[in-house]
C-alpha cells in the first residue's frame, strides 16, 4: 500500500513546508520552522536520512526525519538532536493516520521498519544504531514503531532519566488558583500586580523583528550569567546553538508562533522567557533572569503572568518540556517520561557492539545502586500506555 524511500535532499523537503508541517500534529518541534534552522547550523557534518512513505497516489503520508553520522558505528539520529533539546520527536504521519491503532498508521510504520531492516547492511542506506532522543513515553506512534521493530526481531532499548511537564489549564483562572494554598494564591496575586506596582517595571512582548533580536540577546546573556555563576558553561556557550535559537525565533515570529516576553526595570531587561505557541498550548523553551534583581523575583513574575496569559488566550495549558526542576511539580504540572531509544541494526556486528554497551550500562546501574543514586529507568516502550 505504501512506497518507502530515503531522501538525502532535506532542503527539497523543507522547500515544501506546508506538506511537511501538515504531518506534524501541530507540534512545533516537528516542523520546518524548528528543523530547518537546526539543519542550517548543525547539518554540515551530517547526512540527511529522511525516510518518506508515499501512498498509491504518490502523496507523502509519513516522514521519519533522521540524519546519519557516517563515522563508525553508523548512527541514525533524529533531526534536532544534541543539546537543542528537541522534545516530542516522532514519526510524522498524515492526520488521518495519527492514532497508533489505526490500520493506516500501522501500515506506514511497518513499511518504514521493513525499509530500515532491509537496508541496514547496504552501502547507500546502511546503519548500525538508531539513537533517538526526545521521545515522549506517551507518543502512540513511537510505541507503534517500537512494537513493529520488536516484532521484526530488532533490539530496542528505551530508557528515561527525566520527564516533560505539562500544566493543564482549569476551566477558569479562579478554579486554577483554588488548586493551591491560600498562601500561594496570595503570592500569585502579588506577582500579577508587581508590574503595575513596581516603579519603572514593564512587561513587554516582542512585537517586531528588532525586538526579537534585542530580547533574545538579553535573555541569552541572562541565562548564561546565571549558569556561569555556578561554574557551568550554560547551553548557549555553543555559538551554533545560539545562532540556531535566534534563527528559529525569527521563523516563529514570522508565523505568529513566538512568545517572547521580557521584564524591564527602568529600561533594563531583568528577565525573559522564550516560548513557542501551537494552536492549543504554549511550550516554554528557555529563560533568563538577572541575578542582581533576584530580590524582585523576575522569574516568578514572568511565570505567573505567562500562566495567566495562557488562560486568557483559552489555551489548554503550558508544556514546560524536559527537566525535573522543583518548580514544575510545585506549579501543579504533571510529568511524562522522556525517553532515549537505542535501536540495534539486525546485523551481527551491531549486536556484538550492543552486547558490550549493555554490559557497561548494567555496570553503571550497579554502581548507582551501591552509591544510592537514582537508577536510569528502563522502559518497555512497546507496552507503555
CSV table of C-alpha atoms in Angstrom, one decimal:
chain,number,residue,atom,x,y,z
A,1,UNK,CA,0.0,0.0,0.0
A,2,UNK,CA,2.9,2.4,0.8
A,3,UNK,CA,6.1,3.0,-1.0
A,4,UNK,CA,9.0,3.9,1.2
A,5,UNK,CA,12.2,5.8,0.1
A,6,UNK,CA,15.1,7.5,1.7
A,7,UNK,CA,16.0,11.1,0.8
A,8,UNK,CA,19.2,12.9,1.5
A,9,UNK,CA,17.8,16.1,-0.1
A,10,UNK,CA,16.4,17.6,3.0
A,11,UNK,CA,16.3,21.1,1.5
A,12,UNK,CA,13.9,19.8,-1.2
A,13,UNK,CA,11.6,18.5,1.5
A,14,UNK,CA,11.9,21.7,3.6
A,15,UNK,CA,11.1,23.6,0.4
A,16,UNK,CA,7.5,22.4,0.7
A,17,UNK,CA,6.8,23.4,4.4
A,18,UNK,CA,3.1,23.1,4.0
A,19,UNK,CA,3.3,19.4,3.1
A,20,UNK,CA,5.9,18.7,5.8
A,21,UNK,CA,4.2,20.7,8.6
A,22,UNK,CA,0.8,19.2,7.8
A,23,UNK,CA,2.1,15.9,9.2
A,24,UNK,CA,3.4,17.4,12.5
A,25,UNK,CA,0.3,17.1,14.6
A,26,UNK,CA,0.7,20.8,15.4
A,27,UNK,CA,3.9,20.2,17.5
A,28,UNK,CA,6.4,22.9,16.6
A,29,UNK,CA,9.5,20.8,17.2
A,30,UNK,CA,8.5,18.6,14.3
A,31,UNK,CA,8.0,21.5,11.9
A,32,UNK,CA,10.3,23.1,9.4
A,33,UNK,CA,10.3,26.3,11.4
A,34,UNK,CA,12.3,24.4,14.0
A,35,UNK,CA,14.1,21.8,12.0
A,36,UNK,CA,15.4,23.9,9.1
A,37,UNK,CA,17.2,26.4,11.4
A,38,UNK,CA,18.7,23.4,13.3
A,39,UNK,CA,19.9,21.8,10.0
A,40,UNK,CA,21.4,25.1,8.8
A,41,UNK,CA,23.5,25.2,12.0
A,42,UNK,CA,24.3,21.6,12.7
A,43,UNK,CA,23.8,19.7,9.4
A,44,UNK,CA,27.2,20.4,7.8
A,45,UNK,CA,28.8,17.3,9.4
A,46,UNK,CA,25.8,15.0,8.9
A,47,UNK,CA,24.0,13.3,6.0
A,48,UNK,CA,20.2,13.7,5.8
A,49,UNK,CA,18.5,10.4,6.1
A,50,UNK,CA,14.8,11.2,5.7
A,51,UNK,CA,12.6,8.1,5.4
A,52,UNK,CA,9.5,9.0,3.4
A,53,UNK,CA,6.3,7.0,2.9
A,54,UNK,CA,4.0,7.7,-0.1
A,55,UNK,CA,0.6,6.4,-0.8
A,56,UNK,CA,-0.5,4.9,-4.1
A,57,UNK,CA,-1.1,8.4,-5.4
A,58,UNK,CA,2.5,9.4,-4.7
A,59,UNK,CA,1.5,11.8,-1.9
A,60,UNK,CA,3.7,11.9,1.2
A,61,UNK,CA,1.8,10.4,4.2
A,62,UNK,CA,4.7,9.7,6.6
A,63,UNK,CA,8.2,11.2,7.4
A,64,UNK,CA,10.8,9.8,9.7
A,65,UNK,CA,13.3,12.8,9.9
A,66,UNK,CA,16.7,11.3,10.6
A,67,UNK,CA,20.3,12.2,9.9
A,68,UNK,CA,23.3,9.9,9.7
A,69,UNK,CA,26.6,10.0,11.3
A,70,UNK,CA,29.0,8.5,8.8
A,71,UNK,CA,31.8,7.6,11.1
A,72,UNK,CA,31.7,4.1,12.6
A,73,UNK,CA,29.4,3.0,14.1
A,74,UNK,CA,27.0,4.4,11.5
A,75,UNK,CA,24.3,6.0,13.7
A,76,UNK,CA,21.0,7.5,12.8
A,77,UNK,CA,19.5,10.2,15.0
A,78,UNK,CA,16.5,12.5,14.9
A,79,UNK,CA,17.0,15.8,13.2
A,80,UNK,CA,17.1,18.3,16.1
A,81,UNK,CA,19.3,16.0,18.2
A,82,UNK,CA,22.1,17.2,20.6
A,83,UNK,CA,21.7,19.9,23.2
A,84,UNK,CA,19.0,21.7,21.1
A,85,UNK,CA,16.6,19.7,23.4
A,86,UNK,CA,14.1,18.8,20.7
A,87,UNK,CA,11.3,17.2,22.7
A,88,UNK,CA,8.3,15.2,21.3
A,89,UNK,CA,10.4,13.9,18.3
A,90,UNK,CA,8.5,11.3,16.4
A,91,UNK,CA,7.5,9.9,13.0
A,92,UNK,CA,5.3,12.4,11.2
A,93,UNK,CA,2.1,10.9,9.9
A,94,UNK,CA,-0.9,12.2,8.0
A,95,UNK,CA,-3.6,13.4,10.4
A,96,UNK,CA,-5.9,10.5,9.3
A,97,UNK,CA,-3.3,8.0,10.5
A,98,UNK,CA,-2.1,9.5,13.8
A,99,UNK,CA,-3.9,7.0,16.0
A,100,UNK,CA,-1.4,4.2,16.6
A,101,UNK,CA,-4.1,1.6,16.4
A,102,UNK,CA,-5.4,2.7,13.0
A,103,UNK,CA,-4.7,0.4,10.1
A,104,UNK,CA,-3.0,3.3,8.1
A,105,UNK,CA,-0.6,4.2,10.9
A,106,UNK,CA,0.4,0.6,11.5
A,107,UNK,CA,0.9,0.0,7.8
A,108,UNK,CA,3.1,3.1,7.4
A,109,UNK,CA,5.2,2.3,10.4
A,110,UNK,CA,5.6,-1.3,9.4
A,111,UNK,CA,6.7,-0.2,5.9
A,112,UNK,CA,9.3,2.1,7.4
A,113,UNK,CA,10.6,-0.6,9.7
A,114,UNK,CA,10.8,-3.0,6.8
A,115,UNK,CA,12.8,-0.5,4.8
A,116,UNK,CA,15.2,0.1,7.7
A,117,UNK,CA,15.8,-3.6,8.3
A,118,UNK,CA,16.2,-4.4,4.6
A,119,UNK,CA,18.8,-1.7,4.1
A,120,UNK,CA,20.7,-1.9,7.4
A,121,UNK,CA,23.7,-3.5,5.7
A,122,UNK,CA,23.7,-1.6,2.4
A,123,UNK,CA,26.3,0.9,1.3
A,124,UNK,CA,23.8,3.6,0.5
A,125,UNK,CA,21.4,3.4,3.4
A,126,UNK,CA,23.3,1.2,5.9
A,127,UNK,CA,23.2,1.9,9.7
A,128,UNK,CA,24.3,0.2,12.9
A,129,UNK,CA,22.2,2.0,15.5
A,130,UNK,CA,19.3,4.4,15.9
A,131,UNK,CA,19.9,6.7,18.8
A,132,UNK,CA,16.6,8.5,19.2
A,133,UNK,CA,16.4,11.2,21.9
A,134,UNK,CA,13.4,13.4,22.9
A,135,UNK,CA,10.7,10.6,22.5
A,136,UNK,CA,7.7,11.0,24.8
A,137,UNK,CA,6.6,7.8,26.5
A,138,UNK,CA,3.0,9.0,25.8
A,139,UNK,CA,3.6,9.0,22.0
A,140,UNK,CA,1.4,6.3,20.4
A,141,UNK,CA,3.2,6.5,17.1
A,142,UNK,CA,6.6,5.8,18.6
A,143,UNK,CA,5.1,2.9,20.7
A,144,UNK,CA,3.8,1.5,17.4
A,145,UNK,CA,7.3,2.0,15.9
A,146,UNK,CA,8.9,0.2,18.8
A,147,UNK,CA,6.4,-2.7,18.7
A,148,UNK,CA,7.0,-3.1,15.0
A,149,UNK,CA,10.7,-3.2,15.4
A,150,UNK,CA,10.4,-5.8,18.2
A,151,UNK,CA,8.1,-7.9,16.0
A,152,UNK,CA,10.8,-7.8,13.3
A,153,UNK,CA,13.3,-9.2,15.8
A,154,UNK,CA,15.1,-5.9,16.3
A,155,UNK,CA,16.6,-5.0,19.7
A,156,UNK,CA,15.0,-1.8,21.2
A,157,UNK,CA,16.4,-0.4,24.5
A,158,UNK,CA,14.4,2.5,25.9
A,159,UNK,CA,15.5,4.4,29.0
A,160,UNK,CA,14.4,7.6,30.8
A,161,UNK,CA,16.3,9.9,33.1
A,162,UNK,CA,13.9,12.9,33.1
A,163,UNK,CA,10.4,13.9,32.2
A,164,UNK,CA,8.5,16.6,30.4
A,165,UNK,CA,5.9,18.5,32.5
A,166,UNK,CA,2.5,19.7,31.4
A,167,UNK,CA,0.4,22.2,33.4
A,168,UNK,CA,-3.2,21.8,32.2
A,169,UNK,CA,-5.4,24.9,32.3
A,170,UNK,CA,-8.5,24.7,34.5
A,171,UNK,CA,-11.9,25.9,33.3
A,172,UNK,CA,-11.3,29.3,34.9
A,173,UNK,CA,-8.5,31.3,36.5
A,174,UNK,CA,-10.3,31.2,39.8
A,175,UNK,CA,-10.5,27.4,39.6
A,176,UNK,CA,-6.8,27.2,38.7
A,177,UNK,CA,-5.9,29.2,41.8
A,178,UNK,CA,-8.2,27.1,44.0
A,179,UNK,CA,-5.9,24.2,43.5
A,180,UNK,CA,-3.3,26.0,45.6
A,181,UNK,CA,-3.0,27.0,49.2
A,182,UNK,CA,-4.1,30.4,50.5
A,183,UNK,CA,-0.5,31.5,50.8
A,184,UNK,CA,0.3,30.5,47.2
A,185,UNK,CA,-2.8,32.3,46.0
A,186,UNK,CA,-1.8,35.4,47.8
A,187,UNK,CA,1.7,35.3,46.3
A,188,UNK,CA,0.4,34.6,42.8
A,189,UNK,CA,-1.8,37.7,43.1
A,190,UNK,CA,1.2,39.7,44.2
A,191,UNK,CA,3.3,38.6,41.3
A,192,UNK,CA,0.5,39.6,38.9
A,193,UNK,CA,0.3,43.0,40.4
A,194,UNK,CA,4.0,43.5,40.7
A,195,UNK,CA,4.4,45.0,37.2
A,196,UNK,CA,1.9,47.8,37.9
A,197,UNK,CA,3.0,48.4,41.5
A,198,UNK,CA,6.8,48.4,41.0
A,199,UNK,CA,8.1,51.8,39.8
A,200,UNK,CA,9.9,51.6,36.4
A,201,UNK,CA,8.8,48.0,35.7
A,202,UNK,CA,7.3,46.9,32.4
A,203,UNK,CA,6.4,43.6,30.9
A,204,UNK,CA,6.8,43.7,27.1
A,205,UNK,CA,6.1,41.1,24.4
A,206,UNK,CA,8.3,41.2,21.3
A,207,UNK,CA,6.3,42.9,18.5
A,208,UNK,CA,9.0,43.5,15.8
A,209,UNK,CA,12.0,41.7,14.3
A,210,UNK,CA,14.2,44.3,16.0
A,211,UNK,CA,12.7,43.5,19.4
A,212,UNK,CA,13.2,39.7,18.7
A,213,UNK,CA,16.9,40.4,18.3
A,214,UNK,CA,17.1,42.6,21.4
A,215,UNK,CA,15.1,40.4,23.6
A,216,UNK,CA,16.8,37.2,22.5
A,217,UNK,CA,20.3,38.7,23.1
A,218,UNK,CA,19.3,39.8,26.6
A,219,UNK,CA,17.6,36.6,27.5
A,220,UNK,CA,20.5,34.5,26.4
A,221,UNK,CA,23.0,36.7,28.2
A,222,UNK,CA,21.0,36.5,31.4
A,223,UNK,CA,20.7,32.7,31.0
A,224,UNK,CA,24.4,32.4,30.6
A,225,UNK,CA,25.3,34.6,33.5
A,226,UNK,CA,23.1,32.5,35.8
A,227,UNK,CA,24.8,29.3,34.8
A,228,UNK,CA,28.3,30.7,34.7
A,229,UNK,CA,27.7,31.9,38.3
A,230,UNK,CA,27.5,28.3,39.5
A,231,UNK,CA,30.5,27.2,37.4
A,232,UNK,CA,28.6,25.8,34.4
A,233,UNK,CA,29.2,26.8,30.8
A,234,UNK,CA,25.5,27.2,30.0
A,235,UNK,CA,23.6,26.0,26.9
A,236,UNK,CA,24.4,29.0,24.8
A,237,UNK,CA,28.2,28.6,25.2
A,238,UNK,CA,27.9,26.8,21.8
A,239,UNK,CA,27.6,29.5,19.2
A,240,UNK,CA,25.9,27.2,16.8
A,241,UNK,CA,23.1,26.6,19.4
A,242,UNK,CA,22.8,30.3,20.0
A,243,UNK,CA,22.5,31.0,16.2
A,244,UNK,CA,20.0,28.2,15.8
A,245,UNK,CA,17.8,29.5,18.6
A,246,UNK,CA,17.8,33.1,17.3
A,247,UNK,CA,17.1,32.0,13.7
A,248,UNK,CA,14.3,29.7,15.0
A,249,UNK,CA,12.8,32.6,17.0
A,250,UNK,CA,12.6,34.7,13.9
A,251,UNK,CA,11.0,31.9,12.0
A,252,UNK,CA,8.4,31.5,14.7
A,253,UNK,CA,7.8,35.3,14.9
A,254,UNK,CA,7.2,35.5,11.1
A,255,UNK,CA,4.5,32.8,11.5
A,256,UNK,CA,3.0,34.4,14.7
A,257,UNK,CA,4.1,31.5,16.8
A,258,UNK,CA,6.7,33.2,19.0
A,259,UNK,CA,6.0,34.1,22.6
A,260,UNK,CA,8.9,36.3,23.9
A,261,UNK,CA,8.1,38.5,26.9
A,262,UNK,CA,10.7,40.4,28.8
A,263,UNK,CA,10.6,42.3,32.1
A,264,UNK,CA,12.2,45.7,32.1
A,265,UNK,CA,13.2,47.8,35.1
A,266,UNK,CA,14.0,51.4,34.3
A,267,UNK,CA,14.6,50.3,30.7
A,268,UNK,CA,17.0,47.5,31.6
A,269,UNK,CA,15.9,43.9,30.8
A,270,UNK,CA,16.0,41.8,34.0
A,271,UNK,CA,14.2,38.7,32.8
A,272,UNK,CA,12.9,37.0,29.7
A,273,UNK,CA,11.2,33.8,28.5
A,274,UNK,CA,11.3,32.1,25.2
A,275,UNK,CA,8.1,30.3,24.3
A,276,UNK,CA,6.6,28.7,21.2
A,277,UNK,CA,2.9,28.7,20.5
A,278,UNK,CA,0.9,25.9,18.9
A,279,UNK,CA,-2.7,26.1,18.1
A,280,UNK,CA,-3.7,25.0,21.6
A,281,UNK,CA,-0.8,25.3,24.0
A,282,UNK,CA,2.4,27.1,24.9
A,283,UNK,CA,5.8,25.5,25.1
A,284,UNK,CA,8.4,27.2,27.3
A,285,UNK,CA,11.8,26.5,25.9
A,286,UNK,CA,14.3,28.8,27.7
A,287,UNK,CA,14.5,31.7,30.2
A,288,UNK,CA,17.0,34.0,31.8
A,289,UNK,CA,16.8,36.2,34.9
A,290,UNK,CA,19.1,38.9,36.3
A,291,UNK,CA,20.8,37.7,39.5
A,292,UNK,CA,21.2,41.3,40.6
A,293,UNK,CA,17.5,41.8,40.6
A,294,UNK,CA,16.7,38.5,42.4
A,295,UNK,CA,15.0,40.3,45.3
A,296,UNK,CA,12.3,41.3,42.8
A,297,UNK,CA,11.8,37.7,41.7
A,298,UNK,CA,11.6,38.5,38.0
A,299,UNK,CA,11.3,34.8,37.1
A,300,UNK,CA,8.2,34.3,39.3
A,301,UNK,CA,6.7,37.5,37.9
A,302,UNK,CA,7.1,36.4,34.3
A,303,UNK,CA,6.0,32.8,35.1
A,304,UNK,CA,2.8,33.8,36.8
A,305,UNK,CA,1.9,36.4,34.0
A,306,UNK,CA,2.6,33.6,31.4
A,307,UNK,CA,0.2,31.3,33.3
A,308,UNK,CA,-2.5,34.0,33.2
A,309,UNK,CA,-1.8,34.7,29.6
A,310,UNK,CA,-2.4,31.1,28.7
A,311,UNK,CA,-5.8,31.2,30.5
A,312,UNK,CA,-6.7,34.5,28.8
A,313,UNK,CA,-5.9,33.0,25.4
A,314,UNK,CA,-8.0,29.9,26.0
A,315,UNK,CA,-5.0,27.5,25.6
A,316,UNK,CA,-5.2,24.1,27.1
A,317,UNK,CA,-2.0,24.6,29.1
A,318,UNK,CA,1.7,25.1,29.3
A,319,UNK,CA,4.3,22.5,28.4
A,320,UNK,CA,7.5,23.1,30.4
A,321,UNK,CA,9.4,20.5,28.4
A,322,UNK,CA,12.3,18.4,29.7
A,323,UNK,CA,13.9,18.7,33.1
A,324,UNK,CA,12.8,17.8,36.6
A,325,UNK,CA,13.3,21.2,38.2
A,326,UNK,CA,11.3,21.6,41.5
A,327,UNK,CA,9.2,24.5,40.3
A,328,UNK,CA,7.5,22.3,37.8
A,329,UNK,CA,5.7,19.9,40.2
A,330,UNK,CA,5.1,22.8,42.6
A,331,UNK,CA,3.2,24.6,39.8
A,332,UNK,CA,0.9,21.5,39.5
A,333,UNK,CA,2.4,20.3,36.3
A,334,UNK,CA,2.2,16.5,35.6
A,335,UNK,CA,5.2,14.5,34.3
A,336,UNK,CA,5.6,12.3,31.3
A,337,UNK,CA,8.8,10.3,31.0
A,338,UNK,CA,11.1,11.5,28.2
A,339,UNK,CA,12.8,8.6,26.5
A,340,UNK,CA,16.0,7.8,24.7
A,341,UNK,CA,15.7,4.8,22.3
A,342,UNK,CA,18.6,2.7,21.2
A,343,UNK,CA,17.7,0.5,18.2
A,344,UNK,CA,20.2,-2.1,17.1
A,345,UNK,CA,20.5,-3.0,13.4
A,346,UNK,CA,19.7,-6.7,12.6
A,347,UNK,CA,23.4,-7.4,11.9
A,348,UNK,CA,25.8,-9.5,13.9
A,349,UNK,CA,28.5,-6.7,14.3
A,350,UNK,CA,25.9,-4.2,15.6
A,351,UNK,CA,24.6,-6.9,18.1
A,352,UNK,CA,28.1,-7.6,19.3
A,353,UNK,CA,28.7,-3.8,19.9
A,354,UNK,CA,25.4,-3.6,21.7
A,355,UNK,CA,26.3,-6.5,24.0
A,356,UNK,CA,29.3,-4.6,25.1
A,357,UNK,CA,27.2,-1.4,25.6
A,358,UNK,CA,24.7,-3.4,27.6
A,359,UNK,CA,27.4,-4.8,29.9
A,360,UNK,CA,28.7,-1.3,30.5
A,361,UNK,CA,25.1,0.0,31.1
A,362,UNK,CA,24.5,-2.7,33.7
A,363,UNK,CA,27.8,-1.9,35.4
A,364,UNK,CA,26.8,1.7,35.7
A,365,UNK,CA,23.4,0.7,37.1
A,366,UNK,CA,25.2,-1.5,39.7
A,367,UNK,CA,27.4,1.5,40.7
A,368,UNK,CA,24.3,3.7,41.1
A,369,UNK,CA,22.8,1.1,43.4
A,370,UNK,CA,26.0,0.9,45.5
A,371,UNK,CA,26.2,4.7,45.9
A,372,UNK,CA,22.5,5.3,46.4
A,373,UNK,CA,22.0,7.2,43.2
A,374,UNK,CA,18.8,7.0,41.2
A,375,UNK,CA,18.8,4.3,38.6
A,376,UNK,CA,18.2,5.0,35.0
A,377,UNK,CA,14.7,3.7,34.3
A,378,UNK,CA,14.4,1.1,31.6
A,379,UNK,CA,11.1,1.2,29.8
A,380,UNK,CA,9.3,-1.4,27.6
A,381,UNK,CA,8.2,1.2,25.0
A,382,UNK,CA,6.0,-1.3,23.2
A,383,UNK,CA,3.9,-1.7,26.3
A,384,UNK,CA,3.9,1.9,27.6
A,385,UNK,CA,0.4,3.3,28.0
